[in-house]
CSV table of C-alpha atoms and ligand atoms in Angstrom, one decimal:
chain,number,residue,atom,x,y,z
A,1,MET,CA,-11.7,61.0,3.1
A,2,LEU,CA,-13.4,59.0,5.9
A,3,LYS,CA,-12.2,55.3,5.8
A,4,ARG,CA,-14.6,53.3,8.0
A,5,ILE,CA,-18.3,54.2,8.6
A,6,LEU,CA,-20.7,52.7,11.2
A,7,VAL,CA,-24.1,52.8,10.0
A,8,ALA,CA,-26.3,53.5,13.1
A,9,ASN,CA,-29.6,52.4,11.4
A,10,ARG,CA,-31.3,49.4,9.7
A,11,GLY,CA,-33.4,48.4,6.6
A,12,GLU,CA,-33.5,50.1,3.3
A,13,ILE,CA,-31.7,53.4,4.6
A,14,ALA,CA,-28.8,51.3,6.1
A,15,ALA,CA,-28.5,49.5,2.7
A,16,ARG,CA,-28.5,52.9,0.9
A,17,VAL,CA,-25.6,54.4,3.0
A,18,ILE,CA,-23.7,51.1,2.7
A,19,ARG,CA,-23.9,51.3,-1.1
A,20,ALA,CA,-22.7,54.8,-1.3
A,21,CYS,CA,-19.7,53.8,1.0
A,22,ARG,CA,-19.0,50.9,-1.3
A,23,GLU,CA,-18.8,52.9,-4.3
A,24,MET,CA,-16.4,55.5,-2.4
A,25,ASN,CA,-14.2,52.5,-1.2
A,26,ILE,CA,-15.2,53.3,2.4
A,27,GLU,CA,-15.5,50.3,4.8
A,28,THR,CA,-18.9,49.9,6.6
A,29,VAL,CA,-19.8,48.5,9.9
A,30,ALA,CA,-23.6,47.5,10.2
A,31,VAL,CA,-25.1,47.3,13.6
A,32,TYR,CA,-28.2,45.0,14.1
A,33,SER,CA,-30.7,44.0,16.8
A,34,GLU,CA,-31.4,40.3,17.3
A,35,ALA,CA,-34.7,40.8,15.2
A,36,ASP,CA,-32.3,41.8,12.1
A,37,ARG,CA,-30.1,38.7,12.3
A,38,GLY,CA,-29.2,37.9,8.6
A,39,ALA,CA,-31.0,41.1,7.3
A,40,LEU,CA,-29.9,42.4,3.9
A,41,PHE,CA,-28.1,45.5,5.2
A,42,THR,CA,-25.9,43.4,7.4
A,43,THR,CA,-24.8,41.2,4.7
A,44,LEU,CA,-24.0,44.2,2.3
A,45,ALA,CA,-21.6,45.8,4.9
A,46,THR,CA,-18.0,45.1,5.4
A,47,ARG,CA,-18.8,43.7,8.8
A,48,ALA,CA,-21.6,43.5,11.1
A,49,VAL,CA,-21.9,43.7,15.1
A,50,CYS,CA,-25.0,42.7,17.0
A,51,ILE,CA,-25.8,45.5,19.4
A,52,GLY,CA,-28.7,44.2,21.3
A,53,PRO,CA,-32.5,43.0,21.6
A,54,ALA,CA,-35.2,43.7,19.2
A,55,ARG,CA,-36.7,46.6,21.0
A,56,ALA,CA,-35.2,49.6,19.8
A,57,GLU,CA,-34.6,51.1,23.0
A,58,GLU,CA,-32.2,48.3,23.6
A,59,SER,CA,-30.4,48.4,20.2
A,60,TYR,CA,-30.9,51.1,17.6
A,61,LEU,CA,-31.5,53.8,20.2
A,62,ASN,CA,-28.9,52.5,22.5
A,63,ALA,CA,-26.1,55.1,22.1
A,64,ASP,CA,-23.6,53.2,24.3
A,65,ALA,CA,-23.9,50.0,22.5
A,66,ILE,CA,-23.5,51.7,19.0
A,67,LEU,CA,-20.7,53.9,20.1
A,68,SER,CA,-19.0,50.8,21.6
A,69,ALA,CA,-19.3,48.8,18.4
A,70,ALA,CA,-18.0,52.0,16.7
A,71,LEU,CA,-14.8,52.2,18.8
A,72,GLY,CA,-14.4,48.4,18.9
A,73,THR,CA,-14.2,48.5,15.0
A,74,ASN,CA,-12.1,51.5,14.6
A,75,CYS,CA,-14.7,53.3,12.8
A,76,ASP,CA,-13.8,57.1,11.9
A,77,GLY,CA,-17.3,58.2,11.0
A,78,LEU,CA,-21.0,57.3,11.8
A,79,HIS,CA,-23.9,58.0,9.6
A,80,PRO,CA,-27.1,58.0,11.6
A,81,GLY,CA,-29.7,57.6,8.6
A,82,PHE,CA,-33.0,58.9,9.7
A,83,GLY,CA,-35.3,58.2,12.7
A,84,PHE,CA,-33.8,56.4,15.7
A,85,LEU,CA,-30.8,58.7,17.0
A,86,SER,CA,-30.4,60.6,13.8
A,87,GLU,CA,-31.8,64.1,15.3
A,88,SER,CA,-30.4,63.6,18.8
A,89,SER,CA,-27.9,66.4,19.5
A,90,ALA,CA,-26.6,64.4,22.5
A,91,PHE,CA,-25.8,61.3,20.5
A,92,ALA,CA,-24.1,63.6,18.0
A,93,ALA,CA,-22.1,65.3,20.6
A,94,GLU,CA,-21.0,62.0,22.1
A,95,THR,CA,-20.1,60.5,18.7
A,96,ILE,CA,-17.8,63.5,18.3
A,97,ARG,CA,-16.4,63.4,21.9
A,98,ARG,CA,-15.3,59.8,21.2
A,99,GLY,CA,-13.2,61.0,18.1
A,100,ILE,CA,-15.8,59.9,15.6
A,101,ALA,CA,-17.0,62.1,12.7
A,102,PHE,CA,-20.7,62.5,12.8
A,103,VAL,CA,-22.2,62.6,9.3
A,104,GLY,CA,-24.7,65.4,9.9
A,105,PRO,CA,-24.5,69.0,11.4
A,106,PRO,CA,-23.0,70.0,14.5
A,107,PRO,CA,-24.6,69.3,17.8
A,108,GLU,CA,-25.7,72.7,18.5
A,109,VAL,CA,-27.2,72.9,15.2
A,110,ILE,CA,-29.3,69.7,15.7
A,111,ALA,CA,-30.5,71.2,19.0
A,112,ALA,CA,-31.4,74.4,17.7
A,113,LEU,CA,-33.7,73.2,14.9
A,114,GLY,CA,-34.9,70.3,16.5
A,115,ASP,CA,-36.7,72.4,18.9
A,116,LYS,CA,-39.4,73.8,16.7
A,117,ASN,CA,-40.2,76.5,18.9
A,118,ALA,CA,-36.3,77.7,19.0
A,119,ALA,CA,-36.3,77.1,15.3
A,120,ARG,CA,-39.1,79.6,14.8
A,121,ARG,CA,-37.6,82.2,16.7
A,122,LEU,CA,-34.3,81.8,14.7
A,123,MET,CA,-36.2,82.1,11.5
A,124,ARG,CA,-38.2,85.1,12.7
A,125,ALA,CA,-35.0,86.7,13.3
A,126,ASN,CA,-33.8,86.3,9.9
A,127,GLY,CA,-36.7,87.4,7.9
A,128,VAL,CA,-37.9,83.9,7.0
A,129,PRO,CA,-41.8,83.8,6.8
A,130,LEU,CA,-43.4,81.8,9.5
A,131,VAL,CA,-46.9,80.4,9.8
A,132,PRO,CA,-48.7,83.1,12.3
A,133,GLY,CA,-48.5,81.7,15.8
A,134,SER,CA,-47.5,82.1,19.3
A,135,GLU,CA,-44.2,84.0,20.0
A,136,GLY,CA,-43.0,81.2,22.3
A,137,LEU,CA,-44.3,78.2,24.1
A,138,VAL,CA,-47.7,78.1,25.9
A,139,ALA,CA,-47.6,76.9,29.6
A,140,THR,CA,-51.3,76.2,30.0
A,141,ALA,CA,-54.4,75.4,28.1
A,142,ASP,CA,-55.6,78.9,29.0
A,143,GLU,CA,-52.8,80.7,27.6
A,144,ALA,CA,-53.1,78.5,24.5
A,145,GLY,CA,-56.6,79.6,24.2
A,146,ARG,CA,-55.6,83.3,24.5
A,147,GLU,CA,-53.0,82.9,21.6
A,148,ALA,CA,-55.5,81.1,19.5
A,149,ALA,CA,-58.1,83.8,19.9
A,150,ALA,CA,-55.5,86.4,19.0
A,151,ILE,CA,-54.3,84.3,15.9
A,152,GLY,CA,-57.9,83.2,14.8
A,153,TYR,CA,-59.3,79.7,14.6
A,154,PRO,CA,-58.7,77.0,13.5
A,155,VAL,CA,-55.2,76.6,15.1
A,156,LEU,CA,-52.9,73.7,15.6
A,157,ILE,CA,-51.1,73.1,19.0
A,158,LYS,CA,-47.8,71.6,18.0
A,159,ALA,CA,-45.1,70.2,20.3
A,160,ALA,CA,-41.8,71.8,20.0
A,161,ALA,CA,-40.2,68.4,20.2
A,162,GLY,CA,-42.5,66.7,17.6
A,163,GLY,CA,-41.8,64.5,14.7
A,164,GLY,CA,-43.1,62.2,12.4
A,165,GLY,CA,-46.8,63.9,12.8
A,166,ARG,CA,-47.0,63.2,16.2
A,167,GLY,CA,-47.7,65.9,18.9
A,168,ILE,CA,-50.0,68.0,16.7
A,169,ARG,CA,-53.7,68.6,17.5
A,170,ARG,CA,-56.4,70.8,15.8
A,171,ALA,CA,-58.5,73.2,17.6
A,172,ASP,CA,-61.4,74.7,15.7
A,173,SER,CA,-63.0,76.8,18.5
A,174,PRO,CA,-62.3,77.7,22.2
A,175,GLY,CA,-63.9,74.5,23.4
A,176,ASP,CA,-61.4,72.2,21.5
A,177,VAL,CA,-58.4,74.0,23.1
A,178,ALA,CA,-58.2,72.1,26.4
A,179,SER,CA,-58.2,68.5,25.1
A,180,ALA,CA,-56.1,69.5,22.1
A,181,PHE,CA,-53.5,71.1,24.5
A,182,SER,CA,-53.5,68.0,26.8
A,183,GLU,CA,-53.4,65.6,23.9
A,184,ALA,CA,-50.6,67.2,21.9
A,185,SER,CA,-48.4,67.9,25.1
A,186,GLY,CA,-49.2,64.3,26.4
A,187,GLU,CA,-48.3,62.7,23.2
A,188,ALA,CA,-45.0,64.8,22.9
A,189,LEU,CA,-44.0,63.9,26.6
A,190,ALA,CA,-44.7,60.2,26.0
A,191,CYS,CA,-42.9,60.1,22.5
A,192,PHE,CA,-40.1,62.8,23.0
A,193,GLY,CA,-39.7,63.2,26.8
A,194,ASP,CA,-40.8,67.0,26.3
A,195,GLY,CA,-44.2,68.2,26.6
A,196,GLY,CA,-43.7,71.9,25.4
A,197,VAL,CA,-46.3,73.1,23.0
A,198,TYR,CA,-46.9,76.3,20.9
A,199,VAL,CA,-49.9,77.5,18.9
A,200,GLU,CA,-49.8,77.7,15.1
A,201,LYS,CA,-52.5,79.1,12.6
A,202,LEU,CA,-53.9,76.0,10.7
A,203,ILE,CA,-53.3,77.0,7.0
A,204,GLU,CA,-56.4,75.3,5.3
A,205,ALA,CA,-55.7,72.8,2.3
A,206,PRO,CA,-52.1,73.6,2.2
A,207,ARG,CA,-49.5,72.0,0.2
A,208,HIS,CA,-46.2,70.9,1.6
A,209,VAL,CA,-43.1,71.8,-0.4
A,210,GLU,CA,-39.5,71.5,1.0
A,211,PHE,CA,-36.2,72.1,-0.2
A,212,GLN,CA,-33.1,70.0,-0.3
A,213,ILE,CA,-29.9,71.8,1.3
A,214,LEU,CA,-26.3,70.9,0.9
A,215,ALA,CA,-23.8,73.0,3.1
A,216,ASP,CA,-20.1,72.4,3.7
A,217,SER,CA,-18.0,73.4,6.7
A,218,PHE,CA,-16.7,76.4,4.8
A,219,GLY,CA,-19.9,78.4,4.6
A,220,ASN,CA,-20.8,77.3,0.9
A,221,ILE,CA,-24.6,76.5,0.7
A,222,ILE,CA,-26.7,75.3,-2.1
A,223,HIS,CA,-30.2,73.7,-2.6
A,224,LEU,CA,-31.0,71.1,-4.9
A,225,GLY,CA,-34.7,72.1,-5.6
A,226,GLU,CA,-37.8,71.1,-3.9
A,227,ARG,CA,-39.9,68.0,-3.1
A,228,ASP,CA,-43.5,68.0,-3.1
A,229,CYS,CA,-44.8,66.0,-0.3
A,230,THR,CA,-48.5,67.0,-0.3
A,231,LEU,CA,-49.9,63.4,-0.4
A,232,GLN,CA,-49.9,62.6,3.3
A,233,ARG,CA,-52.0,60.4,5.6
A,234,ARG,CA,-52.3,61.4,9.0
A,235,ARG,CA,-49.6,64.1,8.5
A,236,GLN,CA,-47.3,61.3,7.2
A,237,LYS,CA,-46.0,61.4,3.7
A,238,VAL,CA,-47.3,58.8,1.3
A,239,LEU,CA,-45.8,59.9,-2.0
A,240,GLU,CA,-43.4,62.5,-3.0
A,241,GLU,CA,-42.3,64.2,-6.3
A,242,ALA,CA,-40.0,66.5,-7.8
A,243,PRO,CA,-40.4,69.3,-9.1
A,244,SER,CA,-43.5,70.4,-7.4
A,245,PRO,CA,-46.4,71.0,-9.8
A,246,ALA,CA,-47.3,73.9,-7.3
A,247,LEU,CA,-44.3,76.1,-8.2
A,248,ASP,CA,-43.6,78.5,-11.0
A,249,LYS,CA,-40.2,79.7,-11.7
A,250,ALA,CA,-40.4,82.8,-9.7
A,251,ALA,CA,-41.9,81.1,-6.7
A,252,ARG,CA,-39.2,78.2,-7.0
A,253,GLU,CA,-36.3,81.0,-6.9
A,254,LEU,CA,-38.0,82.9,-4.0
A,255,LEU,CA,-38.4,79.6,-2.1
A,256,GLY,CA,-35.1,78.1,-2.7
A,257,GLU,CA,-33.2,81.5,-1.7
A,258,THR,CA,-35.5,81.6,1.4
A,259,ALA,CA,-34.2,78.0,2.2
A,260,VAL,CA,-30.6,78.7,1.7
A,261,ARG,CA,-31.2,81.7,4.1
A,262,ALA,CA,-32.8,79.5,6.6
A,263,ALA,CA,-30.0,77.3,6.4
A,264,ARG,CA,-27.1,79.8,6.6
A,265,ALA,CA,-28.9,81.6,9.7
A,266,ALA,CA,-28.7,78.1,11.5
A,267,GLY,CA,-25.0,77.7,10.6
A,268,TYR,CA,-26.1,74.6,8.9
A,269,VAL,CA,-23.6,71.9,7.7
A,270,ASN,CA,-24.0,68.6,5.8
A,271,ALA,CA,-27.6,67.7,4.0
A,272,GLY,CA,-30.7,69.2,5.3
A,273,THR,CA,-34.2,70.0,4.5
A,274,VAL,CA,-36.1,73.2,4.8
A,275,GLU,CA,-40.0,72.4,5.0
A,276,PHE,CA,-42.7,75.0,3.9
A,277,ILE,CA,-46.1,75.0,3.7
A,278,LEU,CA,-48.1,76.7,0.8
A,279,ASP,CA,-51.5,78.3,1.0
A,280,GLY,CA,-53.8,78.8,-2.0
A,281,ASN,CA,-52.9,82.2,-2.3
A,282,GLY,CA,-49.3,82.0,-3.2
A,283,ASN,CA,-48.1,82.4,0.3
A,284,HIS,CA,-45.4,80.2,1.8
A,285,TYR,CA,-44.5,79.7,5.5
A,286,PHE,CA,-41.4,77.8,7.1
A,287,ILE,CA,-42.7,75.0,9.5
A,288,GLU,CA,-39.5,73.2,10.4
A,289,MET,CA,-36.0,72.1,9.1
A,290,ASN,CA,-34.9,68.5,9.3
A,291,THR,CA,-31.3,67.9,10.1
A,292,ARG,CA,-30.7,64.4,8.4
A,293,ILE,CA,-31.1,62.5,5.1
A,294,GLN,CA,-34.9,62.3,4.4
A,295,VAL,CA,-36.8,59.0,3.2
A,296,GLU,CA,-37.7,61.0,0.0
A,297,HIS,CA,-34.3,62.1,-0.9
A,298,PRO,CA,-34.1,59.7,-4.0
A,299,VAL,CA,-36.6,61.9,-6.0
A,300,THR,CA,-34.1,64.7,-5.8
A,301,GLU,CA,-31.1,62.5,-6.8
A,302,MET,CA,-33.4,61.3,-9.8
A,303,VAL,CA,-33.8,65.0,-11.2
A,304,THR,CA,-30.6,66.4,-10.3
A,305,GLY,CA,-28.2,63.6,-10.8
A,306,ILE,CA,-26.4,64.3,-7.3
A,307,ASP,CA,-26.0,61.6,-4.9
A,308,ILE,CA,-26.8,63.1,-1.7
A,309,VAL,CA,-25.7,60.5,0.7
A,310,ARG,CA,-22.3,60.4,-1.4
A,311,GLU,CA,-22.2,64.2,-0.7
A,312,GLN,CA,-22.9,63.9,3.1
A,313,LEU,CA,-19.9,61.6,3.4
A,314,HIS,CA,-17.7,64.2,1.5
A,315,ILE,CA,-18.8,67.1,3.8
A,316,ALA,CA,-18.4,64.8,6.8
A,317,SER,CA,-14.6,64.2,5.8
A,318,GLY,CA,-14.1,68.1,5.8
A,319,LEU,CA,-14.0,68.6,2.1
A,320,PRO,CA,-15.7,71.4,0.2
A,321,LEU,CA,-18.8,71.1,-1.8
A,322,ARG,CA,-18.3,69.9,-5.1
A,323,TYR,CA,-21.1,71.5,-6.9
A,324,SER,CA,-22.2,75.3,-7.2
A,325,GLN,CA,-25.8,76.3,-7.4
A,326,ALA,CA,-25.6,76.4,-11.0
A,327,ASP,CA,-24.5,72.7,-11.2
A,328,ALA,CA,-27.8,71.7,-9.3
A,329,ALA,CA,-30.1,71.8,-12.4
A,330,VAL,CA,-33.2,69.9,-12.3
A,331,SER,CA,-34.0,67.6,-15.2
A,332,GLY,CA,-37.3,65.9,-15.9
A,333,HIS,CA,-39.7,64.9,-13.1
A,334,ALA,CA,-39.4,62.0,-10.4
A,335,ILE,CA,-42.1,60.3,-8.3
A,336,GLU,CA,-41.5,58.3,-5.1
A,337,CYS,CA,-44.1,55.9,-3.6
A,338,ARG,CA,-43.8,54.5,-0.1
A,339,VAL,CA,-44.8,50.9,-0.1
A,340,ASN,CA,-45.6,50.1,3.5
A,341,ALA,CA,-46.6,46.8,5.3
A,342,GLU,CA,-50.0,48.1,6.6
A,343,ASP,CA,-53.6,47.0,6.4
A,344,PRO,CA,-55.8,49.3,4.3
A,345,GLU,CA,-58.9,47.9,5.7
A,346,ASN,CA,-57.8,48.2,9.2
A,347,ALA,CA,-57.1,52.0,9.3
A,348,PHE,CA,-53.6,51.2,7.8
A,349,SER,CA,-52.5,49.7,11.0
A,350,PRO,CA,-49.0,47.9,10.7
A,351,ALA,CA,-49.0,44.6,9.2
A,352,PRO,CA,-46.1,42.7,10.0
A,353,GLY,CA,-45.6,39.1,8.6
A,354,LYS,CA,-43.2,37.0,6.6
A,355,ILE,CA,-42.4,38.0,2.7
A,356,GLY,CA,-43.4,35.0,0.6
A,357,PHE,CA,-43.0,35.6,-3.2
A,358,LEU,CA,-41.3,39.0,-4.2
A,359,HIS,CA,-41.0,40.6,-7.6
A,360,LEU,CA,-39.4,44.1,-7.5
A,361,PRO,CA,-40.0,46.4,-10.8
A,362,GLY,CA,-37.2,47.3,-13.0
A,363,GLY,CA,-36.6,48.6,-16.3
A,364,TYR,CA,-35.8,52.3,-17.8
A,365,GLY,CA,-36.3,54.9,-15.2
A,366,VAL,CA,-37.3,52.7,-12.5
A,367,ARG,CA,-35.3,52.6,-9.0
A,368,VAL,CA,-36.3,50.6,-6.0
A,369,ASP,CA,-34.7,51.2,-2.7
A,370,THR,CA,-35.6,48.2,-0.2
A,371,ALA,CA,-33.8,45.8,1.9
A,372,ILE,CA,-36.4,43.0,1.9
A,373,TYR,CA,-36.1,39.7,0.2
A,374,PRO,CA,-38.3,36.5,-0.3
A,375,GLY,CA,-38.7,34.8,3.4
A,376,CYS,CA,-37.5,37.9,5.3
A,377,GLU,CA,-39.7,38.7,8.5
A,378,ILE,CA,-41.2,42.0,8.9
A,379,THR,CA,-41.2,42.5,12.5
A,380,PRO,CA,-43.6,44.6,14.6
A,381,TYR,CA,-40.6,46.3,16.2
A,382,TYR,CA,-39.9,49.0,13.5
A,383,ASP,CA,-41.5,51.2,11.0
A,384,SER,CA,-43.5,49.5,8.3
A,385,LEU,CA,-41.6,50.8,5.2
A,386,LEU,CA,-41.0,47.9,3.0
A,387,ALA,CA,-39.9,49.6,-0.2
A,388,LYS,CA,-39.6,52.9,-2.1
A,389,VAL,CA,-40.4,52.8,-5.8
A,390,ILE,CA,-39.1,56.0,-7.6
A,391,VAL,CA,-39.3,56.5,-11.3
A,392,HIS,CA,-38.0,59.2,-13.5
A,393,GLY,CA,-39.5,60.6,-16.6
A,394,ARG,CA,-38.9,63.5,-19.0
A,395,THR,CA,-42.2,64.9,-17.9
A,396,ARG,CA,-44.5,64.6,-15.1
A,397,ASN,CA,-47.0,62.7,-17.3
A,398,GLU,CA,-44.5,60.1,-18.4
A,399,ALA,CA,-43.3,59.9,-14.7
A,400,VAL,CA,-47.0,59.0,-13.9
A,401,LEU,CA,-47.2,56.3,-16.6
A,402,ARG,CA,-44.0,54.9,-15.5
A,403,MET,CA,-45.1,54.6,-11.8
A,404,ARG,CA,-48.1,52.9,-13.1
A,405,ARG,CA,-46.5,50.1,-14.8
A,406,ALA,CA,-43.7,49.9,-12.0
A,407,LEU,CA,-46.5,49.3,-9.3
A,408,GLU,CA,-48.3,47.0,-11.8
A,409,GLU,CA,-44.8,44.8,-11.9
A,410,LEU,CA,-44.4,44.9,-8.2
A,411,VAL,CA,-45.6,41.8,-6.4
A,412,ILE,CA,-45.4,41.2,-2.5
A,413,THR,CA,-47.1,38.2,-0.9
A,414,GLY,CA,-47.2,37.3,2.7
A,415,VAL,CA,-47.9,40.6,4.1
A,416,LYS,CA,-50.8,43.5,3.4
A,417,THR,CA,-49.5,46.5,1.8
A,418,ASN,CA,-50.8,49.9,0.5
A,419,LEU,CA,-50.0,49.2,-3.0
A,420,GLY,CA,-53.7,49.3,-4.1
A,421,LEU,CA,-53.8,52.9,-2.7
A,422,LEU,CA,-50.9,54.1,-4.3
A,423,TYR,CA,-51.8,52.6,-7.7
A,424,MET,CA,-55.2,54.0,-7.4
A,425,LEU,CA,-53.5,57.6,-6.8
A,426,MET,CA,-51.8,57.2,-10.3
A,427,PHE,CA,-55.3,57.2,-11.8
A,428,SER,CA,-56.7,60.1,-9.6
A,429,THR,CA,-57.6,62.9,-12.0
A,430,ASP,CA,-56.9,65.4,-9.2
A,431,PHE,CA,-53.5,63.9,-8.6
A,432,ILE,CA,-52.6,64.0,-12.4
A,433,ALA,CA,-53.9,67.7,-12.6
A,434,GLY,CA,-51.6,68.4,-9.5
A,435,LYS,CA,-54.4,69.6,-7.7
A,436,THR,CA,-54.1,68.1,-4.2
A,437,ASP,CA,-53.7,69.3,-0.7
A,438,THR,CA,-52.5,67.7,2.4
A,439,GLY,CA,-56.0,66.5,3.1
A,440,PHE,CA,-56.5,64.8,-0.2
A,441,ILE,CA,-55.9,61.2,0.7
A,442,GLU,CA,-58.0,61.3,3.8
A,443,ARG,CA,-61.0,62.9,2.0
A,444,ASN,CA,-61.0,60.6,-0.9
A,445,ILE,CA,-60.1,57.4,0.9
A,446,GLY,CA,-63.2,55.5,0.2
A,447,ALA,CA,-62.8,56.2,-3.7
A,448,LEU,CA,-59.1,55.3,-3.4
A,449,LEU,CA,-59.5,52.1,-1.8
A,450,ARG,CA,-62.1,51.1,-4.3
A,451,PRO,CA,-60.8,49.8,-7.6
A,452,VAL,CA,-62.9,51.2,-10.4
A,453,GLU,CA,-62.8,51.1,-14.3
A,454,LYS,CA,-59.4,52.9,-15.0
A,455,ASP,CA,-59.0,55.5,-17.6
A,456,MET,CA,-55.7,54.5,-18.9
A,457,THR,CA,-55.1,57.7,-20.9
A,458,LEU,CA,-53.5,60.8,-19.2
B,1,ADP,P1,-43.6,66.7,11.9
B,1,ADP,O1,-42.2,67.2,12.4
B,1,ADP,O2,-44.1,65.8,13.1
B,1,ADP,O3,-43.3,65.9,10.5
B,1,ADP,P2,-44.4,69.2,10.7
B,1,ADP,O4,-44.4,70.4,11.5
B,1,ADP,O5,-43.3,69.1,9.6
B,1,ADP,O6,-44.4,68.0,11.9
B,1,ADP,O7,-45.8,69.0,10.2
B,1,ADP,C1,-46.2,67.7,9.4
B,1,ADP,C2,-47.7,68.0,8.7
B,1,ADP,O8,-48.6,68.5,9.2
B,1,ADP,C3,-47.1,69.0,7.5
B,1,ADP,O9,-46.6,68.4,6.2
B,1,ADP,C4,-48.5,69.5,7.1
B,1,ADP,O10,-49.1,68.8,6.3
B,1,ADP,C5,-49.2,69.4,8.5
B,1,ADP,N1,-49.1,70.9,9.1
B,1,ADP,C6,-48.0,71.2,9.9
B,1,ADP,N2,-48.1,72.7,10.5
B,1,ADP,C7,-49.6,73.0,9.6
B,1,ADP,C8,-50.1,74.2,9.7
B,1,ADP,N3,-49.7,75.3,10.3
B,1,ADP,N4,-51.3,74.3,9.0
B,1,ADP,C9,-51.7,73.1,8.2
B,1,ADP,N5,-51.2,72.1,8.1
B,1,ADP,C10,-50.0,71.9,8.9
């Protein structure tokens, strides 16, 4: 078993990894930027090393500084968390080259799946259903237009290197293609250093359903069921739940088998997520595979009782999976709400500030993953996630009722948050009926921001 892990991340996910390590008797080294001096995750770790200034490029994205810290503190493993360098195959390769185990898949697998176009090619060759789209990258707007005409409008122009909802533009007719092409490509070049794009059919009003995979280095691969991440704003997830209200037993089995096939085709090792979108006619399409722990992993933990971070560390230690597919039974229902420091009245733009009073919910069936505390500074340098509130109930209705009361207990002063939106979602009759699609929040944003007389029954 690994003995000392460098946690190459910050905030709640750094705290999450450190907590798992502590339970496993693994020492931890936190790395932090000058903006995170005194942050909760640094105090939970066995020790902490400052790696540079606030700007992520100079700290959490500074591979050399991070690996020097890992070597200087004799770490035998490194957990990348999510975001930052977690999906950099070059970083994973360099970590391994320096004799440190990377808690994630092999670098070649990260590279193959991180390029969405290459991932599509791999999945096509292995019989995994794809959203109809171009065979490969399109080099010019004209070529994109020809592909779009063959596929049928509306289409999405998507960056092969994209992530976090960036590098995706919609084109409804030939007149939209030139600007969609240059915007998607330009954004991807600016954000990811790679402007390659491809064309995909736009699936109208889809649901987003993803499967959690665990794979060891002996070829054993299981899935831990699905998460439904349909509730999004600007292609970014807002609320996740497990199981999905949109799948019946047969569809769940079919998608689960497809997800395992996708992971096997990629030679996958460690925890990963196979993402699908579902149309209204029962069709499912692969969109991408994420090669890291996901923000929303706790909903799966709540319904399976399997600590995914712990399993990541087992797998990275070269041990075989401790669970079979039959062990991964799902019980009850879990919902996660992402509480962000953002201003709902100002297009949900990030709202940094200093936390004043803080009261976190607790009690039966409630879990809060956070690294904030009263008086802590929410800086503008990193993402706006403040806390993840996760609830578990025996049924979906029980989980909804529990989330309502958990959000009622949550008090955060000092920064603006999206708490009101999350709370109103819990009273939406469409959400309660499980009848939503990825455009639901944006279509209903006016009503969701306006507190109305709430019907407290389900
Ligand atoms: P990213 O890697 O940036 O998260 P994804 O490919 O996972 O990008 O897509 C993000 C979201 O965009 C999906 O959850 C879905 O809501 C939407 N989306 C992606 N592809 C399509 C598509 N072909 N049709 C409709 N919606 C899509």
